[in-house]
Amino acid sequence: MSSRNGTPRGVRSPGWIAALLGILYGLATTGTSAVTVSLPRLAGELGIGASSAAWTISVYTVVLAVATPLHGRLADAYGLRAPLVFGVVAMAVGAAGSALAPAFPLLIVARVVQGFGGASIAVLVTALVSAMWDGPQRGAALGRVAGVGATFSALGPLMGGALEDAGGWRLAMTLPALGLLALPYLARLTPSGGSRERIDRTGAVLIAMAASGLVLLLQSPSSGAVTAIVGAVLLAAGAPAVVAWVRARPHGFLPRSVVTNPVVLRSSFAAAAIPAGWFALLVGVPSVAAGWGWTPLATGLLMLPAAAVGLVAPWFCRRALARLGARRAIAVACSIAVLALLVAAAGAATDSPALLALGVGLITVAFGLGQPAMMSAADEAVAAADRGVAIGAATLVFLIGASVGAALVGGLGGVASLSTVFLVLVALPVIGPAVLLLAGRRRAALA
């Protein structure tokens, strides 16, 4: 039996369901966090340089970002069940293909497949929460998903290091395939159906071009002139084409009512600074530890305190979101991200494991608060019919922030110290909430 929104009648409290969805979300992000500690051995075995090995991370985060609005649109058209189940399977197939890849080009292809599948989880897990619960329960569920997901992500380096010690980097690549275990629950809990509306493929391609161009351009300092040229061409062609297409097709892939909604835009752009710092530390901290000569397992242990923080973060974040509201919660989360990056920069500059661990712990709290606050803001700002695409658009911007963080570490890390890169990234969580708060004051003055 199903309720009026298509979810099982027996579902009452977020409880274990939100925890399961958080684990699934965490498995998608371990595609980055569990692999970072294995990059040195991966590069050695495949005969590539460190900058080339960084593409293993960058290509995953790029696809993770650019595919999110597509999955949101698919969910609006066909319901949540089919695209979410397909995404979990694709993520597992990509993880297995990465583990079996005999050469670097095939590894990159497998990572593209894995990122495409992981993108469905990144956007549809939050859409499922929005479909299953309302009011305080929705906030509690979003907080738990973000907290458990952040905890699992923080455990990624430890799990990846342990798997690499046991069977090499290839075994570490297989971790996201555990998502297959959740399929029976997803098939039962996830609503089907949908509008059956045709997908605007041209709009999807144009958005993918613009987002890919931005990340490639950021990656180019360490990847060379070819990457810079390709990125610049894609961004220069894609960005204006997206604007023109949205104007010409107001109900297309990204509806004008969503992409011009000031709440969705300001909330997602401000919150995007948080995953930028999160992914920068997930990639950068293992690199710092590798420079000290630490083993992957020891690096994973360095991230363990952040996992402990993630376990208690949902309790704090749920109450903070209820008390502050979405806009102020994003601003607080960005302030915590600023502190996290400053602490991590000090840790990298002074070779202090304690400061690095503290920085990752702080960014875990910021992530656990910022993501559900952004989702709540986007969800409440649009009509129910546009909920999937609004969450997809917000998640697109959010994950582009993650791609920017990973790309800056990979790009600038080859020409500057990681402490400098962390300091550069501080600008993002400073600018974002300033714009958000100023906009709120302007609205209050007009009222």
PDB file of C-alpha atoms in Angstrom, residues 61-329:
ATOM      1  CA  THR A  61      33.632  15.036  -9.807  1.00  0.00           C
ATOM      2  CA  VAL A  62      33.000  16.709 -13.183  1.00  0.00           C
ATOM      3  CA  VAL A  63      30.567  13.999 -14.305  1.00  0.00           C
ATOM      4  CA  LEU A  64      29.035  13.886 -10.823  1.00  0.00           C
ATOM      5  CA  ALA A  65      28.222  17.565 -11.180  1.00  0.00           C
ATOM      6  CA  VAL A  66      27.075  17.844 -14.780  1.00  0.00           C
ATOM      7  CA  ALA A  67      24.807  14.775 -14.690  1.00  0.00           C
ATOM      8  CA  THR A  68      22.785  15.856 -11.648  1.00  0.00           C
ATOM      9  CA  PRO A  69      20.178  18.010 -13.441  1.00  0.00           C
ATOM     10  CA  LEU A  70      19.634  15.232 -15.981  1.00  0.00           C
ATOM     11  CA  HIS A  71      18.749  12.793 -13.210  1.00  0.00           C
ATOM     12  CA  GLY A  72      16.448  15.386 -11.680  1.00  0.00           C
ATOM     13  CA  ARG A  73      14.619  15.747 -14.979  1.00  0.00           C
ATOM     14  CA  LEU A  74      14.444  11.973 -15.431  1.00  0.00           C
ATOM     15  CA  ALA A  75      12.877  11.685 -11.975  1.00  0.00           C
ATOM     16  CA  ASP A  76      10.259  14.309 -12.850  1.00  0.00           C
ATOM     17  CA  ALA A  77       9.428  12.430 -16.059  1.00  0.00           C
ATOM     18  CA  TYR A  78       9.603   8.794 -14.915  1.00  0.00           C
ATOM     19  CA  GLY A  79       9.475   8.873 -11.119  1.00  0.00           C
ATOM     20  CA  LEU A  80      12.318   8.385  -8.665  1.00  0.00           C
ATOM     21  CA  ARG A  81      12.571   4.605  -8.726  1.00  0.00           C
ATOM     22  CA  ALA A  82      13.926   3.865 -12.220  1.00  0.00           C
ATOM     23  CA  PRO A  83      16.660   6.561 -12.401  1.00  0.00           C
ATOM     24  CA  LEU A  84      17.795   5.926  -8.818  1.00  0.00           C
ATOM     25  CA  VAL A  85      18.054   2.147  -9.274  1.00  0.00           C
ATOM     26  CA  PHE A  86      19.800   2.641 -12.613  1.00  0.00           C
ATOM     27  CA  GLY A  87      22.216   5.099 -10.996  1.00  0.00           C
ATOM     28  CA  VAL A  88      23.183   2.680  -8.226  1.00  0.00           C
ATOM     29  CA  VAL A  89      23.820  -0.052 -10.801  1.00  0.00           C
ATOM     30  CA  ALA A  90      25.856   2.301 -13.021  1.00  0.00           C
ATOM     31  CA  MET A  91      27.933   3.423 -10.048  1.00  0.00           C
ATOM     32  CA  ALA A  92      28.693  -0.200  -9.154  1.00  0.00           C
ATOM     33  CA  VAL A  93      29.527  -1.122 -12.762  1.00  0.00           C
ATOM     34  CA  GLY A  94      31.833   1.889 -13.040  1.00  0.00           C
ATOM     35  CA  ALA A  95      33.562   0.998  -9.772  1.00  0.00           C
ATOM     36  CA  ALA A  96      34.116  -2.577 -10.938  1.00  0.00           C
ATOM     37  CA  GLY A  97      35.334  -1.363 -14.331  1.00  0.00           C
ATOM     38  CA  SER A  98      37.786   1.008 -12.631  1.00  0.00           C
ATOM     39  CA  ALA A  99      39.175  -1.858 -10.564  1.00  0.00           C
ATOM     40  CA  LEU A 100      39.651  -4.033 -13.653  1.00  0.00           C
ATOM     41  CA  ALA A 101      40.931  -1.347 -16.051  1.00  0.00           C
ATOM     42  CA  PRO A 102      44.203  -2.512 -17.683  1.00  0.00           C
ATOM     43  CA  ALA A 103      45.201   1.008 -18.793  1.00  0.00           C
ATOM     44  CA  PHE A 104      44.635   4.601 -17.767  1.00  0.00           C
ATOM     45  CA  PRO A 105      42.272   5.580 -20.655  1.00  0.00           C
ATOM     46  CA  LEU A 106      39.948   2.691 -19.782  1.00  0.00           C
ATOM     47  CA  LEU A 107      40.099   3.698 -16.125  1.00  0.00           C
ATOM     48  CA  ILE A 108      38.901   7.180 -17.078  1.00  0.00           C
ATOM     49  CA  VAL A 109      36.004   5.741 -19.117  1.00  0.00           C
ATOM     50  CA  ALA A 110      34.964   3.605 -16.146  1.00  0.00           C
ATOM     51  CA  ARG A 111      35.154   6.632 -13.849  1.00  0.00           C
ATOM     52  CA  VAL A 112      32.827   8.525 -16.197  1.00  0.00           C
ATOM     53  CA  VAL A 113      30.282   5.701 -15.900  1.00  0.00           C
ATOM     54  CA  GLN A 114      30.719   5.657 -12.134  1.00  0.00           C
ATOM     55  CA  GLY A 115      30.274   9.422 -11.877  1.00  0.00           C
ATOM     56  CA  PHE A 116      27.142   9.324 -14.000  1.00  0.00           C
ATOM     57  CA  GLY A 117      25.647   6.737 -11.675  1.00  0.00           C
ATOM     58  CA  GLY A 118      26.778   8.530  -8.535  1.00  0.00           C
ATOM     59  CA  ALA A 119      25.129  11.731  -9.757  1.00  0.00           C
ATOM     60  CA  SER A 120      21.712  10.102  -9.543  1.00  0.00           C
ATOM     61  CA  ILE A 121      22.307   9.368  -5.870  1.00  0.00           C
ATOM     62  CA  ALA A 122      23.531  12.896  -5.154  1.00  0.00           C
ATOM     63  CA  VAL A 123      20.306  14.477  -6.392  1.00  0.00           C
ATOM     64  CA  LEU A 124      17.622  11.789  -6.050  1.00  0.00           C
ATOM     65  CA  VAL A 125      18.332  10.838  -2.446  1.00  0.00           C
ATOM     66  CA  THR A 126      17.419  14.361  -1.389  1.00  0.00           C
ATOM     67  CA  ALA A 127      14.424  14.380  -3.747  1.00  0.00           C
ATOM     68  CA  LEU A 128      13.253  11.130  -2.144  1.00  0.00           C
ATOM     69  CA  VAL A 129      13.508  12.672   1.314  1.00  0.00           C
ATOM     70  CA  SER A 130      11.440  15.634   0.127  1.00  0.00           C
ATOM     71  CA  ALA A 131       8.820  13.269  -1.289  1.00  0.00           C
ATOM     72  CA  MET A 132       8.582  11.126   1.860  1.00  0.00           C
ATOM     73  CA  TRP A 133       8.479  13.711   4.648  1.00  0.00           C
ATOM     74  CA  ASP A 134       7.309  17.242   5.348  1.00  0.00           C
ATOM     75  CA  GLY A 135       8.088  19.893   7.923  1.00  0.00           C
ATOM     76  CA  PRO A 136      10.386  19.072  10.848  1.00  0.00           C
ATOM     77  CA  GLN A 137      10.694  15.426   9.786  1.00  0.00           C
ATOM     78  CA  ARG A 138      12.037  16.497   6.410  1.00  0.00           C
ATOM     79  CA  GLY A 139      14.647  18.706   8.084  1.00  0.00           C
ATOM     80  CA  ALA A 140      15.592  15.871  10.405  1.00  0.00           C
ATOM     81  CA  ALA A 141      15.891  13.444   7.505  1.00  0.00           C
ATOM     82  CA  LEU A 142      17.990  15.828   5.399  1.00  0.00           C
ATOM     83  CA  GLY A 143      20.272  16.446   8.372  1.00  0.00           C
ATOM     84  CA  ARG A 144      20.706  12.734   8.978  1.00  0.00           C
ATOM     85  CA  VAL A 145      21.399  12.026   5.299  1.00  0.00           C
ATOM     86  CA  ALA A 146      24.023  14.776   5.188  1.00  0.00           C
ATOM     87  CA  GLY A 147      25.591  13.767   8.508  1.00  0.00           C
ATOM     88  CA  VAL A 148      25.781  10.052   7.752  1.00  0.00           C
ATOM     89  CA  GLY A 149      26.981  10.814   4.230  1.00  0.00           C
ATOM     90  CA  ALA A 150      29.712  13.103   5.534  1.00  0.00           C
ATOM     91  CA  THR A 151      30.734  10.482   8.095  1.00  0.00           C
ATOM     92  CA  PHE A 152      30.986   7.797   5.437  1.00  0.00           C
ATOM     93  CA  SER A 153      32.953  10.168   3.205  1.00  0.00           C
ATOM     94  CA  ALA A 154      35.346  10.946   6.029  1.00  0.00           C
ATOM     95  CA  LEU A 155      35.804   7.220   6.562  1.00  0.00           C
ATOM     96  CA  GLY A 156      36.585   6.848   2.861  1.00  0.00           C
ATOM     97  CA  PRO A 157      40.340   7.416   3.175  1.00  0.00           C
ATOM     98  CA  LEU A 158      40.527   4.943   6.069  1.00  0.00           C
ATOM     99  CA  MET A 159      38.530   2.312   4.188  1.00  0.00           C
ATOM    100  CA  GLY A 160      40.426   3.012   0.983  1.00  0.00           C
ATOM    101  CA  GLY A 161      43.753   2.770   2.787  1.00  0.00           C
ATOM    102  CA  ALA A 162      42.782  -0.501   4.449  1.00  0.00           C
ATOM    103  CA  LEU A 163      41.603  -1.965   1.135  1.00  0.00           C
ATOM    104  CA  GLU A 164      44.758  -0.809  -0.612  1.00  0.00           C
ATOM    105  CA  ASP A 165      46.917  -2.451   2.056  1.00  0.00           C
ATOM    106  CA  ALA A 166      44.897  -5.641   1.606  1.00  0.00           C
ATOM    107  CA  GLY A 167      44.734  -5.768  -2.190  1.00  0.00           C
ATOM    108  CA  GLY A 168      46.144  -2.653  -3.839  1.00  0.00           C
ATOM    109  CA  TRP A 169      44.466   0.395  -5.340  1.00  0.00           C
ATOM    110  CA  ARG A 170      42.184  -1.741  -7.483  1.00  0.00           C
ATOM    111  CA  LEU A 171      40.458  -3.182  -4.437  1.00  0.00           C
ATOM    112  CA  ALA A 172      39.990   0.339  -3.038  1.00  0.00           C
ATOM    113  CA  MET A 173      38.172   1.273  -6.253  1.00  0.00           C
ATOM    114  CA  THR A 174      35.450  -1.307  -5.630  1.00  0.00           C
ATOM    115  CA  LEU A 175      34.047   0.256  -2.436  1.00  0.00           C
ATOM    116  CA  PRO A 176      31.096   2.120  -4.071  1.00  0.00           C
ATOM    117  CA  ALA A 177      29.840  -1.195  -5.491  1.00  0.00           C
ATOM    118  CA  LEU A 178      28.462  -1.910  -2.010  1.00  0.00           C
ATOM    119  CA  GLY A 179      25.554   0.301  -3.014  1.00  0.00           C
ATOM    120  CA  LEU A 180      24.061  -2.721  -4.767  1.00  0.00           C
ATOM    121  CA  LEU A 181      23.090  -4.036  -1.325  1.00  0.00           C
ATOM    122  CA  ALA A 182      20.589  -1.179  -0.984  1.00  0.00           C
ATOM    123  CA  LEU A 183      18.665  -2.021  -4.175  1.00  0.00           C
ATOM    124  CA  PRO A 184      15.955  -4.184  -2.544  1.00  0.00           C
ATOM    125  CA  TYR A 185      15.108  -1.376  -0.112  1.00  0.00           C
ATOM    126  CA  LEU A 186      15.180   1.313  -2.803  1.00  0.00           C
ATOM    127  CA  ALA A 187      12.870  -0.668  -5.072  1.00  0.00           C
ATOM    128  CA  ARG A 188      10.350  -0.940  -2.232  1.00  0.00           C
ATOM    129  CA  LEU A 189      10.589   2.604  -0.858  1.00  0.00           C
ATOM    130  CA  THR A 190      10.984   4.707  -3.973  1.00  0.00           C
ATOM    131  CA  PRO A 191       7.873   5.956  -5.801  1.00  0.00           C
ATOM    132  CA  SER A 192       7.471   5.357  -9.520  1.00  0.00           C
ATOM    133  CA  GLY A 193       5.356   7.221 -12.033  1.00  0.00           C
ATOM    134  CA  GLY A 194       6.018  10.706 -13.355  1.00  0.00           C
ATOM    135  CA  SER A 195       4.860  13.204 -15.960  1.00  0.00           C
ATOM    136  CA  ARG A 196       6.333  11.251 -18.939  1.00  0.00           C
ATOM    137  CA  GLU A 197       7.476  14.590 -20.308  1.00  0.00           C
ATOM    138  CA  ARG A 198      10.210  14.417 -22.959  1.00  0.00           C
ATOM    139  CA  ILE A 199      13.710  15.359 -21.832  1.00  0.00           C
ATOM    140  CA  ASP A 200      15.269  18.468 -23.370  1.00  0.00           C
ATOM    141  CA  ARG A 201      18.466  16.815 -24.620  1.00  0.00           C
ATOM    142  CA  THR A 202      19.908  19.956 -26.185  1.00  0.00           C
ATOM    143  CA  GLY A 203      19.644  21.828 -22.901  1.00  0.00           C
ATOM    144  CA  ALA A 204      21.310  18.934 -21.079  1.00  0.00           C
ATOM    145  CA  VAL A 205      24.251  18.911 -23.503  1.00  0.00           C
ATOM    146  CA  LEU A 206      24.744  22.674 -23.302  1.00  0.00           C
ATOM    147  CA  ILE A 207      24.800  22.638 -19.510  1.00  0.00           C
ATOM    148  CA  ALA A 208      27.276  19.761 -19.522  1.00  0.00           C
ATOM    149  CA  MET A 209      29.519  21.738 -21.902  1.00  0.00           C
ATOM    150  CA  ALA A 210      29.575  24.854 -19.733  1.00  0.00           C
ATOM    151  CA  ALA A 211      30.137  23.028 -16.445  1.00  0.00           C
ATOM    152  CA  SER A 212      32.861  20.789 -17.906  1.00  0.00           C
ATOM    153  CA  GLY A 213      34.615  23.797 -19.412  1.00  0.00           C
ATOM    154  CA  LEU A 214      34.754  25.574 -16.046  1.00  0.00           C
ATOM    155  CA  VAL A 215      36.295  22.597 -14.250  1.00  0.00           C
ATOM    156  CA  LEU A 216      38.755  21.822 -17.052  1.00  0.00           C
ATOM    157  CA  LEU A 217      39.900  25.440 -17.023  1.00  0.00           C
ATOM    158  CA  LEU A 218      40.534  25.266 -13.283  1.00  0.00           C
ATOM    159  CA  GLN A 219      42.426  22.000 -13.715  1.00  0.00           C
ATOM    160  CA  SER A 220      44.651  23.399 -16.470  1.00  0.00           C
ATOM    161  CA  PRO A 221      47.530  24.923 -14.403  1.00  0.00           C
ATOM    162  CA  SER A 222      48.909  21.433 -13.777  1.00  0.00           C
ATOM    163  CA  SER A 223      47.421  19.706 -16.830  1.00  0.00           C
ATOM    164  CA  GLY A 224      48.806  21.923 -19.568  1.00  0.00           C
ATOM    165  CA  ALA A 225      47.772  24.184 -22.406  1.00  0.00           C
ATOM    166  CA  VAL A 226      45.560  21.636 -24.170  1.00  0.00           C
ATOM    167  CA  THR A 227      43.327  21.326 -21.113  1.00  0.00           C
ATOM    168  CA  ALA A 228      43.158  25.109 -20.796  1.00  0.00           C
ATOM    169  CA  ILE A 229      42.167  25.557 -24.449  1.00  0.00           C
ATOM    170  CA  VAL A 230      39.517  22.842 -24.345  1.00  0.00           C
ATOM    171  CA  GLY A 231      38.107  24.211 -21.101  1.00  0.00           C
ATOM    172  CA  ALA A 232      38.027  27.793 -22.380  1.00  0.00           C
ATOM    173  CA  VAL A 233      36.311  26.782 -25.624  1.00  0.00           C
ATOM    174  CA  LEU A 234      33.670  24.690 -23.839  1.00  0.00           C
ATOM    175  CA  LEU A 235      32.966  27.419 -21.294  1.00  0.00           C
ATOM    176  CA  ALA A 236      32.926  30.247 -23.851  1.00  0.00           C
ATOM    177  CA  ALA A 237      30.571  28.324 -26.129  1.00  0.00           C
ATOM    178  CA  GLY A 238      28.463  26.630 -23.479  1.00  0.00           C
ATOM    179  CA  ALA A 239      27.690  29.457 -21.039  1.00  0.00           C
ATOM    180  CA  PRO A 240      26.043  31.906 -23.482  1.00  0.00           C
ATOM    181  CA  ALA A 241      24.352  29.000 -25.261  1.00  0.00           C
ATOM    182  CA  VAL A 242      22.745  27.928 -21.975  1.00  0.00           C
ATOM    183  CA  VAL A 243      21.449  31.471 -21.388  1.00  0.00           C
ATOM    184  CA  ALA A 244      20.052  31.695 -24.912  1.00  0.00           C
ATOM    185  CA  TRP A 245      18.461  28.246 -24.696  1.00  0.00           C
ATOM    186  CA  VAL A 246      16.734  28.985 -21.396  1.00  0.00           C
ATOM    187  CA  ARG A 247      15.305  32.165 -22.901  1.00  0.00           C
ATOM    188  CA  ALA A 248      14.127  30.317 -26.012  1.00  0.00           C
ATOM    189  CA  ARG A 249      12.805  27.288 -24.110  1.00  0.00           C
ATOM    190  CA  PRO A 250      11.445  28.588 -20.793  1.00  0.00           C
ATOM    191  CA  HIS A 251      10.035  25.148 -19.959  1.00  0.00           C
ATOM    192  CA  GLY A 252      13.043  23.174 -21.198  1.00  0.00           C
ATOM    193  CA  PHE A 253      15.741  21.242 -19.366  1.00  0.00           C
ATOM    194  CA  LEU A 254      16.234  24.031 -16.830  1.00  0.00           C
ATOM    195  CA  PRO A 255      12.923  25.903 -16.567  1.00  0.00           C
ATOM    196  CA  ARG A 256      13.278  29.658 -16.460  1.00  0.00           C
ATOM    197  CA  SER A 257      11.061  29.733 -13.371  1.00  0.00           C
ATOM    198  CA  VAL A 258      13.715  27.691 -11.545  1.00  0.00           C
ATOM    199  CA  VAL A 259      16.968  29.176 -12.856  1.00  0.00           C
ATOM    200  CA  THR A 260      15.717  32.740 -12.314  1.00  0.00           C
ATOM    201  CA  ASN A 261      14.307  31.997  -8.863  1.00  0.00           C
ATOM    202  CA  PRO A 262      16.413  34.222  -6.571  1.00  0.00           C
ATOM    203  CA  VAL A 263      16.112  31.908  -3.571  1.00  0.00           C
ATOM    204  CA  VAL A 264      17.310  28.873  -5.522  1.00  0.00           C
ATOM    205  CA  LEU A 265      20.156  30.809  -7.145  1.00  0.00           C
ATOM    206  CA  ARG A 266      21.464  32.588  -4.056  1.00  0.00           C
ATOM    207  CA  SER A 267      21.130  29.585  -1.780  1.00  0.00           C
ATOM    208  CA  SER A 268      22.860  27.169  -4.150  1.00  0.00           C
ATOM    209  CA  PHE A 269      25.704  29.518  -5.082  1.00  0.00           C
ATOM    210  CA  ALA A 270      26.361  30.433  -1.459  1.00  0.00           C
ATOM    211  CA  ALA A 271      26.217  26.804  -0.313  1.00  0.00           C
ATOM    212  CA  ALA A 272      28.492  25.663  -3.180  1.00  0.00           C
ATOM    213  CA  ALA A 273      31.445  27.124  -1.293  1.00  0.00           C
ATOM    214  CA  ILE A 274      31.089  24.362   1.308  1.00  0.00           C
ATOM    215  CA  PRO A 275      31.657  21.298  -0.927  1.00  0.00           C
ATOM    216  CA  ALA A 276      34.474  23.232  -2.590  1.00  0.00           C
ATOM    217  CA  GLY A 277      36.280  23.246   0.750  1.00  0.00           C
ATOM    218  CA  TRP A 278      35.136  19.715   1.588  1.00  0.00           C
ATOM    219  CA  PHE A 279      36.487  18.138  -1.601  1.00  0.00           C
ATOM    220  CA  ALA A 280      39.620  20.279  -1.496  1.00  0.00           C
ATOM    221  CA  LEU A 281      40.444  18.858   1.925  1.00  0.00           C
ATOM    222  CA  LEU A 282      39.469  15.302   0.924  1.00  0.00           C
ATOM    223  CA  VAL A 283      41.961  15.509  -1.946  1.00  0.00           C
ATOM    224  CA  GLY A 284      44.522  17.838  -0.366  1.00  0.00           C
ATOM    225  CA  VAL A 285      44.968  16.363   3.111  1.00  0.00           C
ATOM    226  CA  PRO A 286      45.973  12.897   1.812  1.00  0.00           C
ATOM    227  CA  SER A 287      48.432  14.645  -0.521  1.00  0.00           C
ATOM    228  CA  VAL A 288      49.992  16.473   2.416  1.00  0.00           C
ATOM    229  CA  ALA A 289      50.205  13.231   4.392  1.00  0.00           C
ATOM    230  CA  ALA A 290      51.750  11.422   1.409  1.00  0.00           C
ATOM    231  CA  GLY A 291      54.411  14.123   1.345  1.00  0.00           C
ATOM    232  CA  TRP A 292      55.244  13.197   4.939  1.00  0.00           C
ATOM    233  CA  GLY A 293      55.751   9.599   3.834  1.00  0.00           C
ATOM    234  CA  TRP A 294      52.603   8.321   5.540  1.00  0.00           C
ATOM    235  CA  THR A 295      50.976   5.118   4.332  1.00  0.00           C
ATOM    236  CA  PRO A 296      47.417   5.223   2.942  1.00  0.00           C
ATOM    237  CA  LEU A 297      46.149   3.494   6.084  1.00  0.00           C
ATOM    238  CA  ALA A 298      47.817   6.066   8.342  1.00  0.00           C
ATOM    239  CA  THR A 299      46.299   8.842   6.234  1.00  0.00           C
ATOM    240  CA  GLY A 300      42.887   7.255   6.674  1.00  0.00           C
ATOM    241  CA  LEU A 301      43.359   7.249  10.434  1.00  0.00           C
ATOM    242  CA  LEU A 302      44.105  10.964  10.244  1.00  0.00           C
ATOM    243  CA  MET A 303      40.595  11.484   8.855  1.00  0.00           C
ATOM    244  CA  LEU A 304      38.944   9.316  11.508  1.00  0.00           C
ATOM    245  CA  PRO A 305      38.100  12.186  13.927  1.00  0.00           C
ATOM    246  CA  ALA A 306      36.069  13.802  11.139  1.00  0.00           C
ATOM    247  CA  ALA A 307      33.999  10.637  10.882  1.00  0.00           C
ATOM    248  CA  ALA A 308      33.274  10.838  14.609  1.00  0.00           C
ATOM    249  CA  VAL A 309      32.194  14.446  14.144  1.00  0.00           C
ATOM    250  CA  GLY A 310      29.874  13.352  11.341  1.00  0.00           C
ATOM    251  CA  LEU A 311      28.067  11.004  13.705  1.00  0.00           C
ATOM    252  CA  VAL A 312      26.966  13.830  16.002  1.00  0.00           C
ATOM    253  CA  ALA A 313      26.636  16.533  13.326  1.00  0.00           C
ATOM    254  CA  PRO A 314      23.007  15.628  12.387  1.00  0.00           C
ATOM    255  CA  TRP A 315      21.837  16.349  15.946  1.00  0.00           C
ATOM    256  CA  PHE A 316      23.455  19.796  15.890  1.00  0.00           C
ATOM    257  CA  CYS A 317      22.518  20.559  12.294  1.00  0.00           C
ATOM    258  CA  ARG A 318      18.852  19.615  12.671  1.00  0.00           C
ATOM    259  CA  ARG A 319      18.424  21.983  15.581  1.00  0.00           C
ATOM    260  CA  ALA A 320      20.459  24.741  13.968  1.00  0.00           C
ATOM    261  CA  LEU A 321      18.433  24.557  10.757  1.00  0.00           C
ATOM    262  CA  ALA A 322      15.133  24.658  12.667  1.00  0.00           C
ATOM    263  CA  ARG A 323      16.280  27.611  14.763  1.00  0.00           C
ATOM    264  CA  LEU A 324      18.060  29.655  12.105  1.00  0.00           C
ATOM    265  CA  GLY A 325      16.108  28.939   8.943  1.00  0.00           C
ATOM    266  CA  ALA A 326      17.708  27.948   5.656  1.00  0.00           C
ATOM    267  CA  ARG A 327      19.312  31.275   4.709  1.00  0.00           C
ATOM    268  CA  ARG A 328      21.037  31.918   8.027  1.00  0.00           C
ATOM    269  CA  ALA A 329      22.001  28.245   8.339  1.00  0.00           C
TER     270      ALA A 329
END
